[in-house]
Coordinates of C-alpha atoms in Angstrom, one line a residue:
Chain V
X6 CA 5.5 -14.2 -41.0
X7 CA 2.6 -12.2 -42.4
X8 CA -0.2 -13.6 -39.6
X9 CA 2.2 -12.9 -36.8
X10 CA 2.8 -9.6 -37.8
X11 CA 0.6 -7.5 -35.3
X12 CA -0.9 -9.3 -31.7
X13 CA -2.9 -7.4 -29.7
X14 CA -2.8 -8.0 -26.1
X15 CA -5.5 -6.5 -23.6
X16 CA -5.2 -6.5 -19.3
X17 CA -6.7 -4.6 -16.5
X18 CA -5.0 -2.7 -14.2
X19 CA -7.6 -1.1 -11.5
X20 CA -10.1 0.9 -13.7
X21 CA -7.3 1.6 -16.8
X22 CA -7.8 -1.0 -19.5
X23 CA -4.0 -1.6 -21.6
X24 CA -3.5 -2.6 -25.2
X25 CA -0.6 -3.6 -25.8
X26 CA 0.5 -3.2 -29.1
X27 CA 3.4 -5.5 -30.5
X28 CA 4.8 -6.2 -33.6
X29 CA 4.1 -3.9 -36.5
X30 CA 1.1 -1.4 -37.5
X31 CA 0.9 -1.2 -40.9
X32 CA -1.9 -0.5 -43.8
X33 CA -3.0 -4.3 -43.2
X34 CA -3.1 -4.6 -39.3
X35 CA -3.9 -0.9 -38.8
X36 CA -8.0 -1.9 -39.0
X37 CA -7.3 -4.6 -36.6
X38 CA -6.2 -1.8 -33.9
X39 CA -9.2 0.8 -34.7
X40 CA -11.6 -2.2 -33.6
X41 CA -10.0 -3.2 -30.8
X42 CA -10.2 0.6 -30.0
X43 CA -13.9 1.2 -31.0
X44 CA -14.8 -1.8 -29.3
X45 CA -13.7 -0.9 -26.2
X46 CA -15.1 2.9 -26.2
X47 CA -18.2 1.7 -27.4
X48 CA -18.4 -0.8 -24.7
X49 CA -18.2 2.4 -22.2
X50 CA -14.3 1.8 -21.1
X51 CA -13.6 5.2 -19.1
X52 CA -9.8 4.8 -19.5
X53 CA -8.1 3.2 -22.1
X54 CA -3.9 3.4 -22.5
X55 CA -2.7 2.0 -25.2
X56 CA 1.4 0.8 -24.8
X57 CA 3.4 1.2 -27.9
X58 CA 6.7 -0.6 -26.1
X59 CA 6.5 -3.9 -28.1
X60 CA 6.3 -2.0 -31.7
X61 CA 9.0 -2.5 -34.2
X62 CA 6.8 0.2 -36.4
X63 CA 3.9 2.0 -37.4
X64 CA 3.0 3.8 -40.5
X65 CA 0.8 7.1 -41.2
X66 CA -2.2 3.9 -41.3
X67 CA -1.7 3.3 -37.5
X68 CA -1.1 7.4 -36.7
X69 CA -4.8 7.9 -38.6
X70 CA -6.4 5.1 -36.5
X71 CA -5.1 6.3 -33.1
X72 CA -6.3 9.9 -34.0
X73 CA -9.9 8.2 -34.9
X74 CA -9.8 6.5 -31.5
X75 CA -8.6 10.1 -29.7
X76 CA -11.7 11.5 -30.8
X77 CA -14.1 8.5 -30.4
X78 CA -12.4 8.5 -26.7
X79 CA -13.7 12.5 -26.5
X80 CA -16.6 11.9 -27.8
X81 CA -17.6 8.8 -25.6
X82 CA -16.2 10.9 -21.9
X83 CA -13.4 8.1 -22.1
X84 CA -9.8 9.2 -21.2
X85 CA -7.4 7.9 -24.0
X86 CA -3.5 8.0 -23.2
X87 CA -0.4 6.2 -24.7
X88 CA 2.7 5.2 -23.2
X89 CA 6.7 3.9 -24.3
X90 CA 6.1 5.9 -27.3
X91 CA 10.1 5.0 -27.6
X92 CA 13.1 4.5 -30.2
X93 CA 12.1 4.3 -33.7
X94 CA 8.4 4.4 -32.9
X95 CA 9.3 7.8 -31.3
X96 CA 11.2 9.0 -34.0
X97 CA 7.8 8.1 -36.2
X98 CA 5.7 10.5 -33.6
X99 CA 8.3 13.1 -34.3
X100 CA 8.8 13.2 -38.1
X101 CA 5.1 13.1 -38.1
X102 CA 4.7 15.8 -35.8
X103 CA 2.7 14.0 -33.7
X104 CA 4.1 14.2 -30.0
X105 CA 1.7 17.2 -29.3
X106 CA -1.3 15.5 -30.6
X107 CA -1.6 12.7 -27.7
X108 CA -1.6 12.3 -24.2
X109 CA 1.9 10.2 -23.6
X110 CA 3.2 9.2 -20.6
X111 CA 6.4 7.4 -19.9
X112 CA 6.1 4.1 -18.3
X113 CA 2.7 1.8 -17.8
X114 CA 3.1 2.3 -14.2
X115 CA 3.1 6.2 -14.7
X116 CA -0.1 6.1 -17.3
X117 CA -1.9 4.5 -14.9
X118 CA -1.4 6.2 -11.9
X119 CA -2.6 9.1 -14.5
X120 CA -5.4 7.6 -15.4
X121 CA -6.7 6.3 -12.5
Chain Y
X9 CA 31.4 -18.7 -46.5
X10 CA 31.0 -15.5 -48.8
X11 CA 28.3 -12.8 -47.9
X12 CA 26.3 -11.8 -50.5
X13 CA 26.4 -8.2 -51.6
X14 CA 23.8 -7.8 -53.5
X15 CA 20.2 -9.5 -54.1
X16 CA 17.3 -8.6 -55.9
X17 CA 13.4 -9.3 -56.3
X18 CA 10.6 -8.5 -58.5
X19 CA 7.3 -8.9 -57.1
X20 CA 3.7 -8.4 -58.5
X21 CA 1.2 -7.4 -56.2
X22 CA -2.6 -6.9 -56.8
X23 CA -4.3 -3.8 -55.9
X24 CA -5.6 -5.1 -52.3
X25 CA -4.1 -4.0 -49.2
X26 CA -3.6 -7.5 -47.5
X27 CA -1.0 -8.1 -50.6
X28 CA 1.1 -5.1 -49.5
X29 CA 2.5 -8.1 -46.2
X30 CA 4.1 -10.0 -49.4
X31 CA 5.9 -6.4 -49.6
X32 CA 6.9 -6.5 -46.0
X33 CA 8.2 -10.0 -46.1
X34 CA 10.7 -9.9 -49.6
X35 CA 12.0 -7.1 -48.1
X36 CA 12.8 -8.3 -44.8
X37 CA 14.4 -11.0 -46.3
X38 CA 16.6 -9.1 -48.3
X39 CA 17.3 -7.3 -45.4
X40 CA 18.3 -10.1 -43.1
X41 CA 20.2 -11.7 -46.2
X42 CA 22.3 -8.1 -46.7
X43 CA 22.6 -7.3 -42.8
X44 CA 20.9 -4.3 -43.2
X45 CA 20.4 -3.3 -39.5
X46 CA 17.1 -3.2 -38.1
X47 CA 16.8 1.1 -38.2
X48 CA 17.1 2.2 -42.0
X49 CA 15.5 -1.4 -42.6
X50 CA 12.4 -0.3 -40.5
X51 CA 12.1 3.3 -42.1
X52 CA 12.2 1.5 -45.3
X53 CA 9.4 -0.7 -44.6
X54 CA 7.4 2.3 -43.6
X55 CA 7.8 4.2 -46.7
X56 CA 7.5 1.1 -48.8
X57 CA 4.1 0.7 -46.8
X58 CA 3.3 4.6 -47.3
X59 CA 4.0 4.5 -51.2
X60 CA 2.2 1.1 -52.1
X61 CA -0.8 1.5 -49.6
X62 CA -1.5 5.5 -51.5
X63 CA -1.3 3.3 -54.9
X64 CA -3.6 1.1 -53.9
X65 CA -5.9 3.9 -52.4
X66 CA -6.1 6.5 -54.8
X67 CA -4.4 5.1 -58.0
X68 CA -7.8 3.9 -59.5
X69 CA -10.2 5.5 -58.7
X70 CA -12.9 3.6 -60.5
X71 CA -11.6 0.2 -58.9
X72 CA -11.1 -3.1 -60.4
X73 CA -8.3 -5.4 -60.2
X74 CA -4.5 -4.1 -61.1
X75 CA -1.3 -5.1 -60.7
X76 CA 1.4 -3.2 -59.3
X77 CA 4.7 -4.3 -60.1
X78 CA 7.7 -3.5 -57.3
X79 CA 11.6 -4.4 -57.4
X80 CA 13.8 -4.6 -54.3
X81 CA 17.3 -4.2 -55.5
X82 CA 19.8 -4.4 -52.7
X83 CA 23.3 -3.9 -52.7
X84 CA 25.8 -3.7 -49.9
X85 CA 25.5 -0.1 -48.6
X86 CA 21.6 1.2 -50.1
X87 CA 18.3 -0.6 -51.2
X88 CA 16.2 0.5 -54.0
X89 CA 12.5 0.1 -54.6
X90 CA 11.2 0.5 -57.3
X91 CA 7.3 0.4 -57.3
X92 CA 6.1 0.7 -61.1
X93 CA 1.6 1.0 -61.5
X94 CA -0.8 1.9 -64.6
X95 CA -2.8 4.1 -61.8
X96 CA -3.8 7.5 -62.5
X97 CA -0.8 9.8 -62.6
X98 CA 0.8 10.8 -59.1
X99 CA 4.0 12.5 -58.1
X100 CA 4.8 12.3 -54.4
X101 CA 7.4 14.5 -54.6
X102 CA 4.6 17.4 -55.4
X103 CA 2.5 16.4 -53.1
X104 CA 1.8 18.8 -50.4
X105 CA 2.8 18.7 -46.7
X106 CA 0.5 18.0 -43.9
X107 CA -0.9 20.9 -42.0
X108 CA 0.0 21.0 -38.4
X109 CA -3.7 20.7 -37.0
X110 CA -5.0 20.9 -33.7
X111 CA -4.9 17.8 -31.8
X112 CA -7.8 15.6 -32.7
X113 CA -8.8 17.9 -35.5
X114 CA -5.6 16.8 -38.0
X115 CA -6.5 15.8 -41.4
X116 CA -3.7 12.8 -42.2
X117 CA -3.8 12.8 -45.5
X118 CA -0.3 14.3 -46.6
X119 CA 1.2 12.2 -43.7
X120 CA 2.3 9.3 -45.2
X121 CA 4.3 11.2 -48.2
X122 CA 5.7 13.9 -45.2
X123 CA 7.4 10.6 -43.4
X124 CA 8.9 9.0 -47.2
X125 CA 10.5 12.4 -47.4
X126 CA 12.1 11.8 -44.0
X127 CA 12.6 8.2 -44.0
X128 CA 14.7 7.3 -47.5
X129 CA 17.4 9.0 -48.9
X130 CA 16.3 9.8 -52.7
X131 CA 12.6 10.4 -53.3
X132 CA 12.7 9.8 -57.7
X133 CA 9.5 10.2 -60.0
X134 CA 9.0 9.4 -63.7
X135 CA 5.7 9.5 -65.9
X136 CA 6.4 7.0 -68.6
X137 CA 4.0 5.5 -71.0
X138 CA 0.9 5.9 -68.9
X139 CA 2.5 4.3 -65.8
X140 CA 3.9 6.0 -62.5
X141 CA 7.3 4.7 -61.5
X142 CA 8.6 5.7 -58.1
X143 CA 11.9 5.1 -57.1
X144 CA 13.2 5.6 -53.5
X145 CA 16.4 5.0 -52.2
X146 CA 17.9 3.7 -48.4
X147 CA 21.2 3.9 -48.0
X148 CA 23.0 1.7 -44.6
X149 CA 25.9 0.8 -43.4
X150 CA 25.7 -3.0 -42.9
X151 CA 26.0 -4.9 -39.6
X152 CA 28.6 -7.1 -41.4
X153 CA 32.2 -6.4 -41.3
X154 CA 33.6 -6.7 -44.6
X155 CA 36.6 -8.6 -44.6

């Protein structure tokens, strides 16, 4: 149960590289993501969306890391956008306050058409 | 068959964050084995994820190995947790609320406590004998019909 808690799955789509969250980002997986992240900035990814659709959860761990990665994104030119920021995991972004502080768009199809 | 209606688990946990999954799992099995559904289960992971992972974080400054000690109690319409450390002293009820900051520029640390103020019902504190011991309480109404 504890290994399959968090997978991270990458794909292409045009110029707009997807992460696709699923499972649950907690203080243990939350690292995993902020790698995954840096990685791809650092390797000079212009676009990056990240989809929050397959999350059960994610704690104030996984909001810190995805602020980290808005501002590595900034820093490295790279456009950095989430999308199905939905249900519980939306109720999360509220609570926190955190709607405001990240580009989100609706479906995958409608982030990358955005950031294309 | 009876359901049950009420379980309950101790576990010991050293101060290291890949421990805090042995968290996760005891309580999603006294979850599963109450019926709690899958929305006041899931803000109860996050605040039992918030609490512990601040514990481990900032309860010992000087590092070294600890233990914290946390009980599940569930019965069939709220779950306690009960998360009990020798860490320096630490009352999340006082602890102050995150700043709205400008995006990008947001300094997280007062987020975690913020959501555990949101996400359980009772937020209880107690100092005693040079140990912290947080108590915070989910209440739900189960997916099981009683009959």
């Amino acid at each position: 149960m504890s290994n399959s808690a968090l997978s991270i799955e990458q794909a292409h789509s045009g110029v707009v590289r997807i992460v696709a969250l699923k499972g649950r980002v907690d203080s243990t997986s939350a690292n995993d993501v902020l790698a995954c992240l840096s990685n791809l900035i650092s390797e000079g990814e212009k676009a990056i969306l990240v989809d929050l659709g397959g999350l059960l959860y994610l704690t104030s761990a996984a909001f810190r890391v995805l602020l980290v990665a808005t501002d590595q994104a900034e820093r490295g030119a790279a456009r950095f956008a989430l999308c199905n920021v939905i249900g519980h995991v939306r109720e999360l972004f509220e609570m926190g306050g955190l709607l405001d502080a990240f580009t989100i768009h609706g479906s995958r199809e409608e982030a990358v058409a955005q950031l294309s | 068959m009876p359901q049950p209606t009420a379980r309950s688990v101790e576990i010991v946990i050293r101060n290291d964050m890949a421990e805090l999954a042995t968290l996760r799992d005891g309580l999603e099995r006294i979850g599963a084995e109450l019926g709690v559904p899958g929305k006041p289960l899931m803000q109860l992971q996050v605040a039992l994820d918030e609490i512990a992972s601040n514990v481990i974080k900032y309860g010992w400054p000087d590092g070294g190995n600890h233990k914290l000690c946390v009980r599940i109690s569930g019965q069939q319409d709220r779950i306690e947790v009960e998360i009990v450390d020798d860490g320096r002293e630490f009352d999340p009820r006082q602890a102050p609320p995150s700043e709205p900051q400008p995006a990008g520029r947001r300094q997280p640390g007062g987020l975690g406590i913020h959501l555990i103020k949101q996400l359980v019902d009772r937020l209880e504190y107690k100092r005693v004998g040079g140990r912290n011991r947080t108590v915070m309480t989910k209440q739900y109404v189960s997916d099981r019909r009683s009959s």
